[in-house]
Tab-separated table of C-alpha atoms and ligand atoms in Angstrom:
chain	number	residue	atom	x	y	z
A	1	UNK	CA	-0.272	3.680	-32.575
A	2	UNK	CA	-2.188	2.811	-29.425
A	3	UNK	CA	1.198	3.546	-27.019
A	4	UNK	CA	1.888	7.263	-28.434
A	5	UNK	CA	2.771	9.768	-25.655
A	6	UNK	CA	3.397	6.625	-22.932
A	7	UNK	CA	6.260	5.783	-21.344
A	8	UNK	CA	6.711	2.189	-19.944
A	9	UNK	CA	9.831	0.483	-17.894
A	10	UNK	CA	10.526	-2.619	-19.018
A	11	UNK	CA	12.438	-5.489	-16.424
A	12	UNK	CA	14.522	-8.353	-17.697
A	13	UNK	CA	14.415	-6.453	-21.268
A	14	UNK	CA	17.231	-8.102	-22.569
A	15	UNK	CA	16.310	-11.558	-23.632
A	16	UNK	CA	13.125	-13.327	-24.398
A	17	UNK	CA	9.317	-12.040	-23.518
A	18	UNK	CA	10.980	-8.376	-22.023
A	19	UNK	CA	13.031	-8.265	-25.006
A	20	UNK	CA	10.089	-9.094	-27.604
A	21	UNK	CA	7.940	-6.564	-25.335
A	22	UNK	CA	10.082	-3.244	-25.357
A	23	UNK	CA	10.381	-4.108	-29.322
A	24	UNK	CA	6.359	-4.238	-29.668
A	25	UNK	CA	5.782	-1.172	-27.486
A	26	UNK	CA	8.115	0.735	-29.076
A	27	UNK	CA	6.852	-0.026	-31.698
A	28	UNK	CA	3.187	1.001	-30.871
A	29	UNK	CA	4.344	4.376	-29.714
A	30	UNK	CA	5.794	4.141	-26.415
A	31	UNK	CA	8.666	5.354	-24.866
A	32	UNK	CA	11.090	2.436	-23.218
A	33	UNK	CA	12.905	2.529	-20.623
A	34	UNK	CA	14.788	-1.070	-20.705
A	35	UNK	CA	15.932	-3.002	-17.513
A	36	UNK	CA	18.304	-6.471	-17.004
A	37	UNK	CA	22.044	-7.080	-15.822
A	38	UNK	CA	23.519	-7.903	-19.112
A	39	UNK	CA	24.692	-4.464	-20.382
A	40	UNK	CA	25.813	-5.234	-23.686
A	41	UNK	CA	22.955	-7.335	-24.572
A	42	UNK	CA	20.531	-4.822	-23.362
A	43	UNK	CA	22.573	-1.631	-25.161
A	44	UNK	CA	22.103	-3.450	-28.345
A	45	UNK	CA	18.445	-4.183	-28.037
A	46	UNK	CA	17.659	-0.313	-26.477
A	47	UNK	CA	19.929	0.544	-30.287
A	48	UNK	CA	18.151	-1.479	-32.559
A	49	UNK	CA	14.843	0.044	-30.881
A	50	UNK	CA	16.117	3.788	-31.654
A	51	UNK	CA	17.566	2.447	-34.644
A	52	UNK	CA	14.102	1.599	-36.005
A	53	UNK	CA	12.716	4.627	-35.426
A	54	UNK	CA	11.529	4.117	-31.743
A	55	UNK	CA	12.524	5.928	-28.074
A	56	UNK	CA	14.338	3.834	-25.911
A	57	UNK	CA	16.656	4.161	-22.893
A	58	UNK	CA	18.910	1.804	-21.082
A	59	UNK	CA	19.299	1.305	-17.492
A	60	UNK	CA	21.687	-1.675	-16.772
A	61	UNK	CA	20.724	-3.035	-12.907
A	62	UNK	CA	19.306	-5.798	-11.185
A	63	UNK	CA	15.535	-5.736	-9.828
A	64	UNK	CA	16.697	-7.460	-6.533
A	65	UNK	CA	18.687	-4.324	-6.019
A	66	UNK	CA	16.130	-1.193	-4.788
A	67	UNK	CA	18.580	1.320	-5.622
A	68	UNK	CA	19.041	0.076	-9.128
A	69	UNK	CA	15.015	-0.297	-9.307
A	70	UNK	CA	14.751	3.243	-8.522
A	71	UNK	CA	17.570	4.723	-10.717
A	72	UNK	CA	15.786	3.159	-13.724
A	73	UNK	CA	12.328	4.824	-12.690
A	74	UNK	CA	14.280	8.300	-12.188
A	75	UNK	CA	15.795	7.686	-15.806
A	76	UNK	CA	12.311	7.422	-17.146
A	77	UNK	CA	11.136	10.481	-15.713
A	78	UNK	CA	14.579	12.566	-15.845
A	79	UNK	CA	14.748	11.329	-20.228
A	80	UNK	CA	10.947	11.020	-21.510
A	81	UNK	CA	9.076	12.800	-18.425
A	82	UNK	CA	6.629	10.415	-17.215
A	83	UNK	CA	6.255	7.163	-16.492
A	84	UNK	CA	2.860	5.681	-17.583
A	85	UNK	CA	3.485	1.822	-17.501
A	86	UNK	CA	5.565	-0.777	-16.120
A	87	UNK	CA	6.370	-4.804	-17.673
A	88	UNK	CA	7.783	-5.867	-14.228
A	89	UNK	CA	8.801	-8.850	-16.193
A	90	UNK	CA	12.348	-10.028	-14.891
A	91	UNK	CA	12.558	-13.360	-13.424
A	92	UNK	CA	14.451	-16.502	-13.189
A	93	UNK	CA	13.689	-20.233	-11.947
A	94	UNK	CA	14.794	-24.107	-11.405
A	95	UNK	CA	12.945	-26.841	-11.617
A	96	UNK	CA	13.670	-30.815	-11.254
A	97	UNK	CA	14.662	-30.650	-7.722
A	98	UNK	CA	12.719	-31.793	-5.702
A	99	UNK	CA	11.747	-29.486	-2.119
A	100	UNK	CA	13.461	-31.114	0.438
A	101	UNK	CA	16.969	-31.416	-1.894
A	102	UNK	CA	16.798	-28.073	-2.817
A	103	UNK	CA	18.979	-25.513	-1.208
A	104	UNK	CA	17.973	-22.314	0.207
A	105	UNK	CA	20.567	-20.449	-1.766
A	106	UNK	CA	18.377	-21.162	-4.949
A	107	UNK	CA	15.152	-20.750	-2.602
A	108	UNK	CA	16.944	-17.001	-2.401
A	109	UNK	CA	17.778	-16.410	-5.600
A	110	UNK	CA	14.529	-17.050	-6.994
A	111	UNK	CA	12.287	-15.076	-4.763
A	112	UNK	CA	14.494	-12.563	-4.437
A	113	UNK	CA	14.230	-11.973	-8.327
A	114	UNK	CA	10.317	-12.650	-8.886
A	115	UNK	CA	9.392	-11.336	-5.521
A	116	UNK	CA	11.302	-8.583	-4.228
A	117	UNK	CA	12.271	-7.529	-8.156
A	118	UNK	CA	8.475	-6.960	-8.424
A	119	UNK	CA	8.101	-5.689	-4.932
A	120	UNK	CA	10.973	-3.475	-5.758
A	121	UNK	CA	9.036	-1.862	-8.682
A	122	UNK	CA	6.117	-1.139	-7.359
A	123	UNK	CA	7.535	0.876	-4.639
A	124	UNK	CA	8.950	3.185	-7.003
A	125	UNK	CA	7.090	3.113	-9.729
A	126	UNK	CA	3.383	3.957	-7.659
A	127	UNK	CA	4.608	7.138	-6.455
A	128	UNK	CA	5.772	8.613	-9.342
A	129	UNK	CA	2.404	7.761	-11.120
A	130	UNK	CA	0.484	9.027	-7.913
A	131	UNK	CA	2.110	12.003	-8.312
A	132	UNK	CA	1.825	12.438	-11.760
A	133	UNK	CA	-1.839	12.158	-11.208
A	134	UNK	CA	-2.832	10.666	-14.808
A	135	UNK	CA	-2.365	6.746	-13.859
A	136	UNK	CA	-0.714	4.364	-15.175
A	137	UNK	CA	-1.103	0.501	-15.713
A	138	UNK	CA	1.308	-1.983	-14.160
A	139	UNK	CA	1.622	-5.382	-15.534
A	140	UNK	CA	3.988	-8.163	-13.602
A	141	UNK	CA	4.688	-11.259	-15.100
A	142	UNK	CA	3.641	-14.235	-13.470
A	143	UNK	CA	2.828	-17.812	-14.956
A	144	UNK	CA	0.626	-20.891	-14.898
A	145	UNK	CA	3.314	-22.138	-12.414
A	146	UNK	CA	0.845	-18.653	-10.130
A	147	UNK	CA	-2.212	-20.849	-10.688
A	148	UNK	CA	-1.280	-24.425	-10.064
A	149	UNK	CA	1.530	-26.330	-9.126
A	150	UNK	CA	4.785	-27.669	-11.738
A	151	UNK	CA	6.979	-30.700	-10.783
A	152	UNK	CA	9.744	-29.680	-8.468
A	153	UNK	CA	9.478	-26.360	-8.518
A	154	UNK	CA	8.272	-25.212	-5.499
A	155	UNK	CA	9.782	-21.972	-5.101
A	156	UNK	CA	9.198	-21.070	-8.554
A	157	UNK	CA	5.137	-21.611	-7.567
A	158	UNK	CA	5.467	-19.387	-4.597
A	159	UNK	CA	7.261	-16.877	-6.266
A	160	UNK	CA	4.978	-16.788	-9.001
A	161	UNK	CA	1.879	-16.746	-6.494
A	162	UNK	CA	3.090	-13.876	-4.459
A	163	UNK	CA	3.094	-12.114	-7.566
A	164	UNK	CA	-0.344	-12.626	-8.323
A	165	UNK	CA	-1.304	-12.171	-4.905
A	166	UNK	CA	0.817	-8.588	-4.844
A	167	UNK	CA	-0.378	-7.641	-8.108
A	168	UNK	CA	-3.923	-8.035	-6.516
A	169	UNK	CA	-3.017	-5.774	-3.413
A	170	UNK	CA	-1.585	-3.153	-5.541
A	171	UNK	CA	-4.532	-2.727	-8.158
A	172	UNK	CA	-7.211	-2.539	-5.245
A	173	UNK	CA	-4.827	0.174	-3.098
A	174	UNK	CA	-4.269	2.649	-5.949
A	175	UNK	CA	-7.328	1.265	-8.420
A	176	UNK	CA	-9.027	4.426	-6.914
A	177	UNK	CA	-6.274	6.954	-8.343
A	178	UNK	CA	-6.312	5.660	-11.579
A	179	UNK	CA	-3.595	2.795	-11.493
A	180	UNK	CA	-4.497	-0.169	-12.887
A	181	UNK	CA	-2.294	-3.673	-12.003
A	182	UNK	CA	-2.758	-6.800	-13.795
A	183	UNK	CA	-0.777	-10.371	-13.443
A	184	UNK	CA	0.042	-12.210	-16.494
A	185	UNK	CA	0.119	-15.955	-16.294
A	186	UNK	CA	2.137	-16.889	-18.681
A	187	UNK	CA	2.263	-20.026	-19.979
A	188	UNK	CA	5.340	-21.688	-21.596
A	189	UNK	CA	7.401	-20.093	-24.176
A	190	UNK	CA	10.101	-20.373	-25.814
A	191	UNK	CA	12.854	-18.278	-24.486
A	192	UNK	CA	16.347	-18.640	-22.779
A	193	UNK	CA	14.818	-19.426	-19.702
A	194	UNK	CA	12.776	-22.123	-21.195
A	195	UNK	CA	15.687	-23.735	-22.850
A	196	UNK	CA	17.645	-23.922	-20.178
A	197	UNK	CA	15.053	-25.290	-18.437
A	198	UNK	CA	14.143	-28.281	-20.819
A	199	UNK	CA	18.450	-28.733	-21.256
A	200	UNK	CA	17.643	-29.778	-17.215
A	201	UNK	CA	14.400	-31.456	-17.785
A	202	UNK	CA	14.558	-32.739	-21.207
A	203	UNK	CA	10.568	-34.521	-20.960
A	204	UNK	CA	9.572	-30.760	-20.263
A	205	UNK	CA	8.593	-29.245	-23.588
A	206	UNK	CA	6.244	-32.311	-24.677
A	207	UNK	CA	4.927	-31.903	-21.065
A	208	UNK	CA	4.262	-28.436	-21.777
A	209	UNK	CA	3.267	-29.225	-25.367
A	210	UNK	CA	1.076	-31.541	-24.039
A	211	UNK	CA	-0.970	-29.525	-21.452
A	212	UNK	CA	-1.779	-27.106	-23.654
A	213	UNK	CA	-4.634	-27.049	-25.660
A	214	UNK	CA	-2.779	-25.079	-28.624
A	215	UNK	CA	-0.540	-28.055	-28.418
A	216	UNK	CA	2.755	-25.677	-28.962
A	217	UNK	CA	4.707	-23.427	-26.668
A	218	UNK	CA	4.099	-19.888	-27.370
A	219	UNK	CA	6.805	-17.399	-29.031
A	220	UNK	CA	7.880	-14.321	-27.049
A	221	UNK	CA	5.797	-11.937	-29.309
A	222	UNK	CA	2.371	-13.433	-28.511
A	223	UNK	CA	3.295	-12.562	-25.182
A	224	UNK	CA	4.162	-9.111	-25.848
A	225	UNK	CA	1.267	-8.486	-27.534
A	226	UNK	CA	-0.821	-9.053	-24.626
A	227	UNK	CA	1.310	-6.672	-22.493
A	228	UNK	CA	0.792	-3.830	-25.117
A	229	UNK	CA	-3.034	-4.503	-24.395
A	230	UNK	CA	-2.681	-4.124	-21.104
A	231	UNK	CA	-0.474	-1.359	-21.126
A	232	UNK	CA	-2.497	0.602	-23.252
A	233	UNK	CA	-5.802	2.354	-22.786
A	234	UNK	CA	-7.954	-0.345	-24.766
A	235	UNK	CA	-7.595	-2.599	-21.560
A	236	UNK	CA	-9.462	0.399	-19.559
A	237	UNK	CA	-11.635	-1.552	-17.487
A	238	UNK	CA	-8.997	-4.187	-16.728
A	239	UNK	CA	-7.399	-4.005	-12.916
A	240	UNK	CA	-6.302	-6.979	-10.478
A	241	UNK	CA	-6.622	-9.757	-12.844
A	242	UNK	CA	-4.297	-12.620	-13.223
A	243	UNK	CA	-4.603	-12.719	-17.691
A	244	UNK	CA	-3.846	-16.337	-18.774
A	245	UNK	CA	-1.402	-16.280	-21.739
A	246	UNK	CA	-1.201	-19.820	-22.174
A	247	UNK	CA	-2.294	-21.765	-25.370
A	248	UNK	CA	-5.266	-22.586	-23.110
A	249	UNK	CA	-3.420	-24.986	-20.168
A	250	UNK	CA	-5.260	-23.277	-17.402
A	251	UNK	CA	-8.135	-23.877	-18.682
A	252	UNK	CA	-8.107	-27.971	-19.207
B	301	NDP	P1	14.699	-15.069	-20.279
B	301	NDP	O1	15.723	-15.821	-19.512
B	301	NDP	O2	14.830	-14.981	-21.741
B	301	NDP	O3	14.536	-13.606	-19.708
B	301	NDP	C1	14.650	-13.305	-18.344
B	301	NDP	C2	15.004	-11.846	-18.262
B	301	NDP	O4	15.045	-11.467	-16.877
B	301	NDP	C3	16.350	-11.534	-18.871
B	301	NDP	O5	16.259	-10.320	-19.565
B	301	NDP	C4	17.247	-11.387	-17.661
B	301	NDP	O6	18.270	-10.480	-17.996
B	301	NDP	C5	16.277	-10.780	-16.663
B	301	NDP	N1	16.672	-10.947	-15.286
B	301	NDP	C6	16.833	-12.105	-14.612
B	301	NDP	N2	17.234	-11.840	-13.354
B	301	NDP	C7	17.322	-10.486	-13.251
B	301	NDP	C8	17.688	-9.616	-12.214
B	301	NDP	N3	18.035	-10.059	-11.015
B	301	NDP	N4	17.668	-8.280	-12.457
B	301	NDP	C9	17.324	-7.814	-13.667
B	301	NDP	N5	16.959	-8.584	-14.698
B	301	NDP	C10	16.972	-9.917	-14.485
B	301	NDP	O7	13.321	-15.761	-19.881
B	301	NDP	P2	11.797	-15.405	-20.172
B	301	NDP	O8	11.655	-14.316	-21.154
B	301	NDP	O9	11.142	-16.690	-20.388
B	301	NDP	O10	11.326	-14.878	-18.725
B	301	NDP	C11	10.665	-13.678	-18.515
B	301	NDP	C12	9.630	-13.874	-17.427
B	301	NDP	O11	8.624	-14.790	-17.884
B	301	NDP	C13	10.151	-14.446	-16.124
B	301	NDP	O12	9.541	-13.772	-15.041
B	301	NDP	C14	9.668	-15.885	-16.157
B	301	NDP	O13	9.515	-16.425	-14.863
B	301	NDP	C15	8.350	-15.718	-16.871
B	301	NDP	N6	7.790	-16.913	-17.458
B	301	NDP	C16	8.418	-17.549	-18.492
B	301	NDP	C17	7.865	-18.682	-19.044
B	301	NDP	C18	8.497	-19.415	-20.176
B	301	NDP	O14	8.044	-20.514	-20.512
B	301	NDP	N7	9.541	-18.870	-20.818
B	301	NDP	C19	6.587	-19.243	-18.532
B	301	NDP	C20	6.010	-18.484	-17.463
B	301	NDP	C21	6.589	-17.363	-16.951
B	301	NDP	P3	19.755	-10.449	-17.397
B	301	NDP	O15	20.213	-11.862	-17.299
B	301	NDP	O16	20.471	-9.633	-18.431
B	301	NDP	O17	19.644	-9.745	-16.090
């Protein structure tokens, strides 16, 4: 198993891509530590993990809060004693409004989740693998909507280029001590997120069908199998990059 001997915090770990990604590392070896507001939800997942023979550990909190952020990265160390990796992965967004309608609580909302929830992580997460002094690898989610612009979504696209641009920052400050931090840009998938999205949008899903050259959405596993790659010592070489996941959109 390419994760054995790792341990990796997981954000917004109980539904969709963070869900399908603490399953897959797990299941590669790696001790999770599982992250999101829905505490039932995210008990069960964390039990059918150790159910199946993994290590997992839940820490119910919400990335926008620091304190919560940081009690998750002292569970890590305090239950599996290290923390080697990080799926900074929580996020939420809403699209079909156009700029000037929408209103700044929502403008709030959604950078404080993508932005400051990533933010958040690195801050505590960095130190504990500087002073561990064995690195680590750091993977944030971002999207396509961190390479080019959606349809009314603006501050979904900022959100999702600050994390790029952070991710960026953060693999050429600490690439030197042996932390590596990619972006992925992920393209669309189905999940919760992306159903709610197309209940709002319903032209959304052939939209996305249609830009992609795979001419599908993705499902949350081929997704998490890029994050175990990254995660894991295979990706070695691999620091600041923004990884499209995407059924090829990006690239047409
Ligand atoms: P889901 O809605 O299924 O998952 C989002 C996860 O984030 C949930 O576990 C949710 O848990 C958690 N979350 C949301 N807000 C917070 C918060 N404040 N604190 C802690 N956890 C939070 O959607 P996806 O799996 O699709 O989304 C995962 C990531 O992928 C997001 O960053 C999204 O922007 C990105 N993405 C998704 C795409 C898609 O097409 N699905 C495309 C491109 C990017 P809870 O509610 O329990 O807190």
């Amino acid at each position: 198993m390419s994760l054995t001997g790792k341990t990796v915090m997981v954000t917004g770990a109980s539904s969709g891509i963070g869900e399908a990604a603490a399953r897959l590392l797990a299941a590669e070896g790696a001790a999770v530590v599982l992250m999101a507001r829905r505490e039932e939800r995210l008990r069960e997942v964390t039990r059918e993990i150790n159910e199946a023979g993994g290590r997992a550990v839940a820490a119910p909190g919400d990335v926008r809060s620091a304190a919560d952020v940081e009690r998750a990265v002292a569970l890590a160390v305090d239950r599996f004693d290290s923390l080697d990796g990080a799926f900074n992965n929580a996020g939420w967004g809403s699209l079909g409004t156009p700029l000037h309608e929408m209103d700044d609580a929502d403008y709030d909302r959604i950078m404080d989740t993508n932005v400051r929830g990533v933010w958040n992580c690195l801050r505590h997460q960095i130190p504990v693998m500087l002073r561990q002094e064995s690195g680590g690898s750091i993977v944030n989610t971002s999207s396509t909507a961190g390479l080019f612009a959606t349809g009314a979504a603006a501050p979904y696209v900022a959100s999702k280029h600050a994390v790029a641009g952070l991710t960026k920052a953060a693999a050429a400050e600490y690439g030197g001590r042996g932390i590596r931090v990619n972006s992925l840009m992920v393209g669309a998938t189905r999940t919760e997120l992306m159903d709610e999205a197309i209940s709002v949008m319903p032209q959304l899903e052939e939209l996305s069908v249609g830009r992609a050259i795979q001419r599908r959405l993705a499902d949350p596993q081929e997704i998490a199998q890029a994050v175990v790659w990254l995660c894991g010592d295979r990706s070695s070489f691999v620091t600041g990059a923004s990884v499209p996941v995407d059924g090829g959109c990006s690239a047409v």
